[in-house]
Amino acid sequence: MDVFPSDYLVHNLPLVMLSGLASPQDPEPASCNYPLLQENGVRITSGLLPVTSPNAGPLLQYFLELDASHAPWSSKAANKDVVGSMRFRVKVVGRVASSLAQGLPLHYLPTDGLLQQDVILPPRQAEPPPGSPPVIASGTAPTPRDLHSPLSPLSPSSTLFPDGVMSPLWVAKHQDLLPSVFIAFFTLTADANLSTLHDNQLKTEINDIKKTFTASLYKTRFVAVILSEKSILESPEIDERLASIRRATGLDPKNSLFFLPPNSSPVELQAFVQSLLSTLQPLCIEYYRDLSKHARRKRNRGVIPLPTAPPTSGTSQTLAIHGWNVRYEFKLGVLAEFRQEMDAAGRNFEGAYEGLLGQDVFESIASWSPRWNEARLLADVIAIRIIRCLLWNGHTTSAVRKWQGHRDRMRDLTDRRGKGSANYGWEAWESRWATVMAELIQKSELPIFSVSNVPKGVELALTTSTYSPPERSFPVGERLPPWELLHHPGYWLNIATRHLYERRIFAEAIPDEDRIPPEKLRPGGASKSNVYDTYLCPEPFVEYSLSRESGVDHSALIMESIRRAIHQFEQRGQTRTVEQLKLELAQEEMRTGNWGAALKILRSLWVGMSWRREGWLDLVAEVGWALRECASHVGDGGHIIGPEWELMSNCFAPRPAWQYDLAKCLDGLDNVKSKPAVVLRAGDVISFLSSRYAFKSAESHVGDMLASQLAVVSSAQAGSVPATLSEIKLSYDGNLKTIFIRHKPTSDPVNTSGKFPQLVEIALHEVSPSSDPSPHFSGKSYLAGEADLSFHPGQAKIFGITAMLREAGDARVVSATFSMATDLFDVDYVLTFDENDGTGVWWTENLGVVRKKRLGRERTRAVKILPKPPKMQIRLLDLKKQIYTNERVVINVEVVNEEDGETEASLEVRILGDFESAPTLSWTQHTEETPGEVTSENSETTLDELSAISLPGHVIGKLVPAAKTVETFSFHTTSIAADYILELKVLYHLLSDWDTPISKTLTVSLPVVGPFEANYDFSPRVHPDRWPTYFRIGDVVESDKDDGKGLRSGIAQKWCLTTRIASFATESLVIERVELPVLSVNGGVDCSIAHENPDNTGSLEIAPSEIEETRFLLDVKKFSLEDRRSATLDLALDIYWRRKEEGAELNTSALAVPRLLVPSSEPRVLASTRYSSVIPSLIHLDFTIENPTMHLLTFNITMEANDEFAFSGPKLSSLQILPISRHTVHFNLLPTVRGAWIQPQLKVVDRYFNKTLRISATEGMRTDKTGVLVWVDADG
């Protein structure tokens, strides 16, 4: 948009002038740019000095920060320059006449050209033409001539006189010279001696400025800002002085007079500026609304005013009424834009546009007249302003339609009434019009095209849009052509580039006689410049100069447009368009002879361009040939070899008369200074050599010969020189050595037609680092072979490779590197094989005919190398069917050598399992046991880790063929049942092949289970000993002084622990004895344990699933009589057992016993029975009530009658029991039933606590939910 007058296209903002904040050092009056507006202007001067307080500089800086001259042209764009909903243009003017005269220092100087010496308001009327009568200002006599604005078409001094429509000076008048608000800053002195004098001067200055504005008839609002040197607190009279100034000047304190105290903080200054402009916002809007009303009234009159002077000879008439309407509509649009009412501005501009291009204005102007180009310029400006209004309001599709409509109407006008559209002038306008659209979009900063807020690392194409969807005014679902949608700026810059190409074509077609400058024409010769359309473009002799040293540089214009478009497309990730534009840019650089810049562009384009991946081979070839040409001129041999290698492929169209010889591609290039070494990769170029690799079998063993084939096919251009490689390198991943196939020419006739493939078997030999003075891998050996590596066009060679396998593991071919080494260059082409390619074939030759067959597997480029199959046999002798916990296990291992030769072997034993403690392993011939080393079987296991317990290798020694040996080892199982895995590995090698280790592994699962489980019943018994008491002499005994247990012996209790041992073994076991050791005792008691039947503790045999019962009697006695704590017993059940066979070892299984609780602080009732020795059917039933507390307890005892028995004893009684004592209540029962359980119902209730005591059964009895049960024999 630089070719258009800047005043025409600037975004109109309310002009706010600041006076008195600064003074310029080298003032340049702005009115010098507008000579029509300088003469007879109203000058506003001031005799007071500029403000020099410390707040002046920061205050001016905050005002300039709110200047929105460079703000985005969008209502939605976030901008800090916005105050409320209004934007301003801030312009600074100075007071230099007085300040420079007195030599005062300058405190602040802006650097953006916004400073002026003083203010000159443009005159409202132009000067009368020369020779006219003088104008009488007093009005006593009528003026003989009508005077108008200096910019009016009615004034002879105006450039528009007599029939011009609009001039950019009118926009500049309101945007630069005529402010809506004039803010003057003054200092309020703090000197008490000079305050009255200075206040009077200040009042006079303000009144003079107000009178000047009033006399100018402009409605500019005057605002005074007073900066005090002291605050009101420091000088209270300031308030009165301000009131005096306000009364004398008549300024409204709400919106015309403002006061700023000194020493304000930056935040306060910034808030003051924002508050001031927010207050002035409605005043600015009202100012421009009054101007709009004035213009609208003049338009509605429908009368053309009389001109100051009649038109001169040669002009037909003054501006018609339709032209005046266009002028008024344009003014109304600009004034609406000043008010930020973009909808109204757009409507006014539309009216001006339609009126301008109507039959009565544009169509009436002769194409040879200068007014024609002025009208075209005005039409372009109005169209640009309409598009800006549409983009401001978000009407993107309407803006595109307006852009297209204006272009079509201009083409129609130039074709009908101008000089046509088939010339360089029209193409220049087309490119400029597209560039204008791009710049409008950029200045609008539409959010949909923003790329500044894209997160880092996110692909741009996924987060930005390349075009804007249509606005809501279009119906949903309406199908619009894509060119009617608003695209990002790069799209429009690309359109501009296309027209720049056409402009150059038309310029180059200009005849030589039309390119002669006027000063060089022969006498009498006529210039033909008027034949060409030169609207906003140079004359033909400048457009395409004969000297070629001056004139328009079309290539520079094209390259600049392309670079701008590339930047836009790159920001949005449009790779294909970027590559296309880069190619065009490189071609333009080549056109201008800038080979280095072109090489730099093509070098980045050639590597990884999308055209190669997507199959656009013509474009790939074009880039390749261009890159080769640039590299040839620059002397870059590396970038000659790469394109040559790629263009050798017959997938590209052959270049006529070009000799394809890769080995001689650098011949004749003297500017290549050094020998280039180039590495090409399969993904970066299209190679004329293609390759496939396949292993014959998917699995093989160590020591076998592995066969594989490398098929290489040449798809070089027909007629090209055969390509001779120096070597082919095959790289593997795994336990395979690198293979080198080196070139060795052969004299045997070969098939060069490419019709039949050729199968070549290669003999490999191992090359060690010591035998090769320049090994390819330092410290590593490799395999090497020789073959003829010359490839004719279309020829296919299959190289058969056979190598011995040395190590087990997985292996696959990774890549093949084709190397060519010449005297001038070295090149390596690296082809990486796809691991999952399932198209492998195997080539065979029969009677001279080579055929292929498909391999029936998916992964033909990978092989699994298995260890050499072992023939050593491992057997376990006499292994038990079931292994139990806490058992010593003895295992005999038989090793049999079934190899054909003598071996040397060792045996390794590992036990895998989930252990808490490692078992102990030992060989029988060793005198000491060696604990196993615990390692992890799988380093990746985290949760369910298995422990690996391994012995050092147990040496077996040498074994001749068919020899056998038996090795014995033992270990102890843990106390926890687990699944053991026994791993036996024989490591050996044949004495005839020391380098090949062989192993044989035998894995056996050993489930280890517990042989026994037990449950327990803990019940009380009546202790036969007498309780100690405080109420009997002799019960108090002296205890051992070192005992520390107290002065009295405690209460003794008797308990019975019944154990029921169940066998979970799969065979009969022999239990030698069962013991109940005490692990720990808590609660201040002494515990002794004994078998209930000591005579019946011998060995016994327990069958599978059989249950054996054993009772233990526990005597528990408190150390102190005063101790009322409950006691706990921690016991274990030790079972000593062995297997049933003779000589079996005795094992011990320790079973956990739940913690036993012995209460001693609460009263309890124990029931016991015995049969009468006199009457066999009589049962003596005793209830013993114990009171271990220190309280006297009273119990109510009730025996309920029952039909199953008769009883004698207290039926209902009350019993008092002393502290720490017990009492037995006797009952005699005579049952009425036989062979059944009877249930005596005795109820014992604590009278004080009203608590019913639970009755516990002792030996021979049992309990249920309702009470105790007594068994009655059938024969009683």
Phi, psi and omega in degrees: 000010182290337182285341179274150176302129184298328179294333179290324191255352182297144177286119187282126181231150177304127183273126177240119179261138178246128181232135173099005179262343182201166179226128181283149177281317180237079185291144175230106184301134179290336183291347179291341178279349183232079184298328179293334184261003183268318184291137177060024177282161179273116183264130178253112181242166181217138178267359181267156181285155173296159180289128181241017180288162179299337180280349187293312182298305177301324180296317178295322180297320179292324176296316181292330176295333179270008175286119185260026181296329182252019179286156178298150179273065182206144177280341183260351181287129179287127182214133181288347181282355184278128174249106186068234179251009184241145174245155184228155166252121184258127180234134185255129174239155186243171174242094189255340185300312183280319186293321180288327180295324182269357177067033180283154180288152177263125186267332186209136181221108175290159186243009185256017175076018182269002188262137177234163180288309176208184185253128174240110177283135182297147180291150179278338181227145178281163177289145177296151179296157180300141178087000180270156179298152180292152180271130180269112185288332184287344178084013181287335179229144181294148177282127183290340180236149175274122179261141182231182180298147177300340181261001184281145173297351180270351181263127181298332180282350182281147176291345181270352183290131004253349190234019176285153184266304187210149178234145177295346179296331180293321178292319180295326180302314183275336183272331186242332190248330187248101184280154171278329177223133176246115183253119178251135182251133182228158179256133175261107187294152178257359180285118182294330181286331183252002186296317181295316179298313182292325178295320178294319176298321180295318178297316180297318181297315181295316180295322178297317180294319178297319179295323179297315179294323180293319180291333180286349181067011173271150183261031177296136182273126179266132180229133178248133177241122184252125178253119184270151176275343176225157178278167179294329178292324179283328181225090185298338182287352180298322180299319180291321178297320178295321178295322178295319179295320180296319180290323183285329184261341180073024179276139179281121181294346181282323185218008182231341181228124183230150182235134179237114180290161179283171176057035177282144179285161177304324179294320179292321177296318179294319177295324178297317181296315181295320179295320180298313181291326177295325177291325182277351183302309179296330177293321178295315180298318180294324179300310182285337175290323176296321177296321178295319178298319179297315180293323180292323178295318179295324178292320184288345178294323180071021182238136178273122178295158178286140178288161177295323178219150180292156179300146178287169181294147181099347176251143187282312187197171176279179182295131183286169182298326179292325175294321176296323178296320176299317181298315180293320180296322178295317178299316180298322178295317179295317180294325175294326177291326173301324180277001182065025176263082189287333175296311179295321178298318179298320179294319178294319179294324177297318177296318178296321181294313180294322178292324181293318182271011179282180183291336189267352182241286185293317183292341181269357181267133178289141183292337179276350182281145174299337178295338179298310179292327176296319179294320177298317179299316179294322178296318178297318182295316180296319178298319178298317180294324177295315180297321179297320177296320179294317178294324178301320182269004177081015179268077189289313182293322176297324177296320179294317179297323178294319178299315180291320180296320178294319179298317181293321181291323178292322177297318180296318180296315181291328178288324184276315189238351180258215184254021174085170181252003179262063179204168184292333179296316179293318179296325176297318178293321179300313179296321179292322180294321176292321178296322178301318180296319179297317181290327176297319179294320180294317180290335179285333179050057179294136182299331184291338180256008183283135177240006182281338183257021179281128179299149181291137180087355179265138181295132185295323184297340181269345187245346180242159180252146177268344177210162181259135177293160180295155181287174187291342181292342177273138181298146178292132180094353179290129182273117180251143175295148185297332181285355175265001175265147182281116177262168182292168186302329181299327179298317182285326175294327176293321175298317178300323179296319179301319181287332175293324174298314179295324179298318180294324179297315179294323180294320179291344178271000179292130179297156182296326181291336177276352182261007180277129177297152182301326183287346179255006178291150176290155178301131181090348179283145182252138177284141180255024181294331181288352178282336186260152177278109182249029178291117179057027177212162187283173176292161183300326180288344173265326180300317180220083188290148178291327182284342182062354178268336177240180181095194184280129175268093183295322180297321178295320177297317181295314182294322177297317178294321180294317181298318178296321179292319179300318179300319181291316181291325178294324179297337183249011173067028178270085192293317185297314180294323178299317179295320178298315181292324177295322177297317178295322178296318179295321178296324176292321176297321177293325179297323180274358179084012178270076188291326181295316178295320178296320178297320179297321180290314183290330180296317178288333180281324186291326181277114173076025179288148184290337181298326181292319180289329186263001172086020175274076191288329178297320178290323177298316179296320180298317177295318181297313180294321178295319179296319179296320180294316179295317179296327178294319180289325183276333184090028178266094183293329181298325181267009166267321184292317182301305177299325178298317179299317182288318183287351174293340183290140182281003174285346176263150177294133182293145179273126183299141175058030179248128179270112180275101178220101186295324183292336183247026183290339179257006180294138177083000179261098182281344182276359174276109190276323185237160180283115182281148173236117189242138174241119179249145180239153188298327181283347184260339181223162172261112187267150174280350176254125174241153187215149173225149181225143180207139169272144183291321182234156180278338181223150175203168184247158176299134182096346179273162174268122182262126181259138176211166183223140173245115180258122180241127182238133177260122177246045181286165180299142179297133180086000179283159178289137180304140179269125181250118179271153176274326177194162174235128181248129178250122180252140184236155173248115183127206187265047174236141182277152177295142182242134175244127174249112184260153183285133173219111182298149180235148179267355180289143177294138181237162178278111181255358181280339182083003182283323181240136177287161182239127180259123183236122176269132185249130175269118183262146172224150183276136179244121179268159180300330181287330182275342180254116182294337179230072184294149179287332177233121182293123178079005182234145175268162180213171179255141183225149177210173183229147178195165177280116184254029173269130184237117175277161178302128179081000183279143178237129178235134178245120181260117177275129185234129178230126182221149179276139180270132184248330184230147180277157178140180177270141180218150176207154177281135184259309186204162173234128181249118179261117185248139174230120181241120177236180178289339185257336183199164172233135180222137175238130176248117185258120178249116179266128183276145176277126184293328186262015179287119183257026182255027182290143178230163178236131183261137177228154180239130180220115180058040177080002180251126181264124179234164180233153175222148183281136175280132187274052175208164185278309185265092181269353181254016178225149180221145177255117182265111181271152175299159179298129185298121182280150175246001175286134182252143179235131178226148175256126182258137174054044178280129181296146178290327182224135178244138185247162177292155178059035182237142173273122184253129178247126183235131176256125182248126177255126179246125183240128178270107177253014175287163180281342181236175181286142183235163171234122192227161171219155184245131178240131183242132175225139176243121181254138179176173179265100187248149166269325176223142185288133174291160181262128182246145178202148173270148187294330182277352177274146180273340179232151183275145179247114178294142180288152177272127183270118176228168182268129179292323181229114183293344181269352179286135183242310186271299182269069183284140175256137177269138179251115180253111187234147173267156168298153184306124179273117186288124175268321181102195182275139179232125176282163179305139179070006178279154179222157177213153180241124177244139184239134174220162182219161176203160179256130176285158181278176182276357181249134179292137181201166175264110180270147173239117181264118181247119179247124181232126175259116176259126183206170173211152177285140178296339179276346180219085184289334187281348184252100176285144181230145179222148174231129185239137174236125181243128182233136177270128180239094175288124179252120183239160175281134183285336186224154167220154185218152168236163194226148175228118183251111185230151183278161173226162178272118181287132184287338183286155179282144179284144171288153183212155177280349188254018178225127182290138179101347179282340179276118183240152175278129178264168179297132182297329178278355182290311182072017184267352182119182182263352182230152174280149186273184181280138179256136177232154180237134182227159179233124176255114180261121180250135177241108185265124179249139180269125176253013179281162179267003181215168179286136178239160181248121177264116181284314179198163178230129181234155181235082181283152178269123179273312179202154180229133179232146176108014175071047180229163172243134185234133173233141187236141177210153175291144178293322177238087183298334182284342185251055182239021180282181180291149178215152180261130181243124182278165177302136179067010178275152182239129177243138184249136179224136181247140176236136177261131182244122174259116183244126183225131179288145176286328184232141180289332181279350183284118180251009182288150172283146181252152177234146181236128175252115185236167175222151179250109179263123179247119178263117188218166176209164175288168189280337185290165184288136177080013180288144180286150178276129180244156181236124175247122181259118178257141180283139177250132178301151180299130183262132181257126179245101180280149180215014183245355182240147176292150180215164180235126179246131179254136178219151182228160170200150179276148180288141178277348182263308179251112187300327184274358182271134181245129174268118181247120182245137174243113181261120181256120182254137177237089181277005183273176178262022182241153172278118185250143178241129183238142171261125184246130181225125174252122182273144178287155184212144180287345186273350181199160171249147184223158173233140184142177183295125177277320180214118182209168177238135187230129175252131183239128180292163177298144179049060177205169179218158183218141182249129177255125186258140175225145173248127183247135174241102186291149174257358179236162180229144177066041182208167177267131175249157187231094174289132183256096177254129182245119181245118185238129174285117187294322184289311183269353182054047183242130179272126181277143177276137183264127180259138180271150177248206187296142179081003183230169174212169183232156171224199185291335186261345180156199182271155179236140180239133182272134178249121182293154181286331182260010179286000000 
